[in-house]
mmCIF file of C-alpha atoms in Angstrom:
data_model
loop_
_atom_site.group_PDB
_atom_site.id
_atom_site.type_symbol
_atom_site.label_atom_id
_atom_site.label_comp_id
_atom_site.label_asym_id
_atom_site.label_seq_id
_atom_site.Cartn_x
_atom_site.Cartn_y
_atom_site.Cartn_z
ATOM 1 C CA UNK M 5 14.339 -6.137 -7.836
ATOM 2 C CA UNK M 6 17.140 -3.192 -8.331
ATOM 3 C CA UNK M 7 16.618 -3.640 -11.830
ATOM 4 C CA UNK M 8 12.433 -3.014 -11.419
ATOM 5 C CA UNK M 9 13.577 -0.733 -8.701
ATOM 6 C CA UNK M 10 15.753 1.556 -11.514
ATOM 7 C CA UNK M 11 13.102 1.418 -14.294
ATOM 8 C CA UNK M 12 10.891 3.122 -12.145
ATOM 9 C CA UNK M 13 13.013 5.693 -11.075
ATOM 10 C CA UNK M 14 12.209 8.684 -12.714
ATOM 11 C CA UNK M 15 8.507 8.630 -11.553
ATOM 12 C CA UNK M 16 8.600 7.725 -7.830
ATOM 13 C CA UNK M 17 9.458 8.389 -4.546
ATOM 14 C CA UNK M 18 10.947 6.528 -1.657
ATOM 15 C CA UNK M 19 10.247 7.118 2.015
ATOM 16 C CA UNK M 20 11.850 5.567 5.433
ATOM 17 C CA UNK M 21 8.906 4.107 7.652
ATOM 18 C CA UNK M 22 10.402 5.193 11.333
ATOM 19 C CA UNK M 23 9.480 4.002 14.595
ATOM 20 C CA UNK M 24 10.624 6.127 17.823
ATOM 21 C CA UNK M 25 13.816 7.335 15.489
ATOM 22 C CA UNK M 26 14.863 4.181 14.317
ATOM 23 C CA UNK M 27 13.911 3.177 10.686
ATOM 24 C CA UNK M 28 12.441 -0.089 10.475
ATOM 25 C CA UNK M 29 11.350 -0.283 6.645
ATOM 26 C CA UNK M 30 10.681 1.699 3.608
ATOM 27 C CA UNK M 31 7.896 2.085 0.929
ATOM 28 C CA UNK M 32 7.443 3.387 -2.202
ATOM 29 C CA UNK M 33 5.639 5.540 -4.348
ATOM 30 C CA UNK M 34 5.219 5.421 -7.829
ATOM 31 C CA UNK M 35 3.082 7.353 -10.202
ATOM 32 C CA UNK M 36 1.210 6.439 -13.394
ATOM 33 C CA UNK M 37 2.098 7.546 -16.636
ATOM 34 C CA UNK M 38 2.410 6.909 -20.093
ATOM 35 C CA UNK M 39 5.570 6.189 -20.908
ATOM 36 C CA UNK M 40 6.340 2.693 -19.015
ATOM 37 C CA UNK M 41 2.910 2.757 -16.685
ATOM 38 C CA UNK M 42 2.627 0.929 -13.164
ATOM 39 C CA UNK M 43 4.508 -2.717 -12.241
ATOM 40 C CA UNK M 44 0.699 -3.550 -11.042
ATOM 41 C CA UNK M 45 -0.486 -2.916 -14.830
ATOM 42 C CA UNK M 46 2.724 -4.310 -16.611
ATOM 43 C CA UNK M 47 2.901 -7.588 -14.345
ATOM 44 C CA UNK M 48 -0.768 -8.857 -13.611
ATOM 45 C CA UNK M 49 -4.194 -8.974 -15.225
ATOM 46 C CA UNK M 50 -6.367 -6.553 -14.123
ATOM 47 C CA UNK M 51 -10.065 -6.048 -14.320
ATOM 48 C CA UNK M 52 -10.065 -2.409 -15.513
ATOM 49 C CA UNK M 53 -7.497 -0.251 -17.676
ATOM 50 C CA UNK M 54 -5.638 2.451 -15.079
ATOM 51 C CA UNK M 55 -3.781 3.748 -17.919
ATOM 52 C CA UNK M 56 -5.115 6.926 -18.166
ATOM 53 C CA UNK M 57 -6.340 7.382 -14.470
ATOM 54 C CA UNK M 58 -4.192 9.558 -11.955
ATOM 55 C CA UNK M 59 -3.449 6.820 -9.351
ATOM 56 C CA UNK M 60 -0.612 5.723 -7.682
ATOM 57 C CA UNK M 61 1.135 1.890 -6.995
ATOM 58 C CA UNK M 62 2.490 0.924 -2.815
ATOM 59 C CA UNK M 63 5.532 -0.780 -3.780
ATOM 60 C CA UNK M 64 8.344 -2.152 -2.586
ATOM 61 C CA UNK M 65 6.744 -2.143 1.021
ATOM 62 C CA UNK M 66 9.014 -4.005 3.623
ATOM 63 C CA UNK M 67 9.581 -3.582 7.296
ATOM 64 C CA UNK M 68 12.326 -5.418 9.205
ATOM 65 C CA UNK M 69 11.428 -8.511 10.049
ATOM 66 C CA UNK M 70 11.877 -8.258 13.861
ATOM 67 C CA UNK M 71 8.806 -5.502 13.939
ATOM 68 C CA UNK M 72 6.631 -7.716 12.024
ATOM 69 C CA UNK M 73 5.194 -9.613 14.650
ATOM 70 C CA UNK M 74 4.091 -6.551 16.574
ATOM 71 C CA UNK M 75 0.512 -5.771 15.657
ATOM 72 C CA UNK M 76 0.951 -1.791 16.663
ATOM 73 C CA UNK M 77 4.014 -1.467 14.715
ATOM 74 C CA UNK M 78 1.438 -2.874 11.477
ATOM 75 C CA UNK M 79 -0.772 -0.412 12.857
ATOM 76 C CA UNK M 80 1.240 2.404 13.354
ATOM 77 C CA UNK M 81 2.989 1.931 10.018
ATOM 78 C CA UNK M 82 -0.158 2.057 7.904
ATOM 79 C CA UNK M 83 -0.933 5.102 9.456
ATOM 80 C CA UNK M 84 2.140 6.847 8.710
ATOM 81 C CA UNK M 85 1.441 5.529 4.853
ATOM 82 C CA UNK M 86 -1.788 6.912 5.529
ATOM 83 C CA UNK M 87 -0.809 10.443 6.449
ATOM 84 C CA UNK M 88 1.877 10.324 3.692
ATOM 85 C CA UNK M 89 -1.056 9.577 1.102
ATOM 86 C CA UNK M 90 -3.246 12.134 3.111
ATOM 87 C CA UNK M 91 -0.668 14.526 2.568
ATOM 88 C CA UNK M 92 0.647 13.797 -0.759
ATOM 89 C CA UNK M 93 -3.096 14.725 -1.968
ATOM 90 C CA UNK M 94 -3.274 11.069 -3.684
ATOM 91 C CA UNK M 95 -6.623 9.569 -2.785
ATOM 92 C CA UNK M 96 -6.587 6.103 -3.969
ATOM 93 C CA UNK M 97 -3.993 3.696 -4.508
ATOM 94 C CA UNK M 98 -2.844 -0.025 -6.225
ATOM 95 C CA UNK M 99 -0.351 -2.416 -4.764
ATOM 96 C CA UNK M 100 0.418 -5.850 -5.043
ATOM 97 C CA UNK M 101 0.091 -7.715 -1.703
ATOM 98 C CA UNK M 102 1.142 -11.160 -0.798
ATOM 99 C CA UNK M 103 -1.545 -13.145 0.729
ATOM 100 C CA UNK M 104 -0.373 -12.790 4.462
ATOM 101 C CA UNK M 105 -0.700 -9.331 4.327
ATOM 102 C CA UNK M 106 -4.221 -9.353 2.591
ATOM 103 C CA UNK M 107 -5.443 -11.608 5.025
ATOM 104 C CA UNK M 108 -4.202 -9.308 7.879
ATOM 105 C CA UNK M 109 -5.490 -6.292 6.219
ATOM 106 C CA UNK M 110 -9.097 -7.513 5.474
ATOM 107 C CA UNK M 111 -9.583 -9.854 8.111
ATOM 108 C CA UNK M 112 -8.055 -8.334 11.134
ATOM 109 C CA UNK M 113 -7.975 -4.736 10.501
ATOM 110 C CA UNK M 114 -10.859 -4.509 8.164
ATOM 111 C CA UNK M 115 -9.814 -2.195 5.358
ATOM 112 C CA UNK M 116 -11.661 -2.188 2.334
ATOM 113 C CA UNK M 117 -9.066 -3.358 -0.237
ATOM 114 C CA UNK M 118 -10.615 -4.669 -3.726
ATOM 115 C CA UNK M 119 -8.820 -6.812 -5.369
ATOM 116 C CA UNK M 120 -8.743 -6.133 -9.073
ATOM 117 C CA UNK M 121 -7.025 -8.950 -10.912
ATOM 118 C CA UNK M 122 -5.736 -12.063 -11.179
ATOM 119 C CA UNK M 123 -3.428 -13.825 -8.081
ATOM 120 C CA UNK M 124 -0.417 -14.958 -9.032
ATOM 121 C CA UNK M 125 2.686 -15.673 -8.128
ATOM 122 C CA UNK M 126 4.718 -12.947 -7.799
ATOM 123 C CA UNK M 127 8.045 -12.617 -6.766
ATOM 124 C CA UNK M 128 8.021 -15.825 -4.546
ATOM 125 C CA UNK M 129 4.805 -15.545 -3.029
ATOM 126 C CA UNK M 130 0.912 -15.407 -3.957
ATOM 127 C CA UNK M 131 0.247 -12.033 -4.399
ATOM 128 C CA UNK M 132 -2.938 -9.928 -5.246
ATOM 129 C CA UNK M 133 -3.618 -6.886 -7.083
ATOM 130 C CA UNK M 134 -5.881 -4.560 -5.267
ATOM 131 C CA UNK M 135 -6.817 -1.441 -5.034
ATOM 132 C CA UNK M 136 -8.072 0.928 -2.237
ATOM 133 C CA UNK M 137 -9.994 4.549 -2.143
ATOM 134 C CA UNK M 138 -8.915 6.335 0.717
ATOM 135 C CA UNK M 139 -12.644 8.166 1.288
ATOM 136 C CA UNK M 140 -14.585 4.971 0.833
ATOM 137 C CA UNK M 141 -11.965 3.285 3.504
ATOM 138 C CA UNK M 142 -12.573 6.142 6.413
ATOM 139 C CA UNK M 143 -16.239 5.818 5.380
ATOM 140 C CA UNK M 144 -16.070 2.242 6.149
ATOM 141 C CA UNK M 145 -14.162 3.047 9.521
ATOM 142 C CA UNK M 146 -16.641 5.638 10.502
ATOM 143 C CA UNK M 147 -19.582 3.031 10.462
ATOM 144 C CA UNK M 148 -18.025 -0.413 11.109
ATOM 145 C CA UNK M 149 -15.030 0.183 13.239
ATOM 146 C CA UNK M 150 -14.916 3.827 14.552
ATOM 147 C CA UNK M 151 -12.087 3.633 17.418
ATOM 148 C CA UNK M 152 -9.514 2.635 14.345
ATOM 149 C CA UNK M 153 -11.021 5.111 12.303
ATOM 150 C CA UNK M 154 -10.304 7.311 14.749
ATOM 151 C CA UNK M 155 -6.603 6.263 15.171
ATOM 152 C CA UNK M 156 -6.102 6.738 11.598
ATOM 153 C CA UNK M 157 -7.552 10.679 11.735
ATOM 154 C CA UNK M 158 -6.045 12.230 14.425
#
């Protein structure tokens, strides 16, 4: 991982996830280009080329393990990502989720996420490419579940 973590280096940016002060896990950011791409592109099969497209991968996501269980720290936590993306002007995204966290996203939250690839897995666990537009996902709030939408926006 710190070798993966050092390759990409030059063409990302790390950020603390806090909750009331404390910091309780990180994510990154990490921008396309040409010279050594995306880990999404150079590690699974995916449907379409991203080569040339300005997008960004959600990498290296991890929150300590005690807050995991607490569905409002999940919630709160995406919407910090959010407003960093929000901010950041980026408005659509890859990653590489293990299955868990697809299944909590999709199923219990109900965010849009495509997947856009092959499964495989990935370090240690089943893990999906997918990819998510940030317009089409508050569009999808707005209609199917508008108090989250709403927690997400203001």
């Amino acid at each position: 991982i710190i070798e993966k973590k050092r390759r990409y280096e030059n063409f990302s940016r790390d950020f603390l996830i806090k909750f009331l002060n404390f910091s309780i896990g990180t994510i990154r950011i990490i921008h396309n280009n040409n010279e050594i791409g995306l880990p999404i592109t150079n590690n699974f099969k995916l449907q379409k080329n991203f080569k040339n497209e300005k997008i960004i991968e959600l990498s290296l996501f991890s929150i300590i393990r005690f807050f995991r269980f607490f569905h409002i720290i999940s919630l709160i936590t995406m919407k910090k990502i959010y407003q960093l993306l929000k901010k950041e002007n980026i408005p659509d995204f890859l990653a590489a989720i293990d299955q868990k966290l697809l299944l909590f996203l999709k199923e219990k939250v109900g965010i849009p996420l495509h997947q856009v690839g092959q499964e495989k897995i990935y370090e240690g666990s089943l893990t999906y490419p997918i990819y998510l537009n940030l317009k089409e996902a508050e569009e999808f709030g707005k209609q199917k579940n508008y108090q989250l939408y709403k927690f997400f926006i203001i």
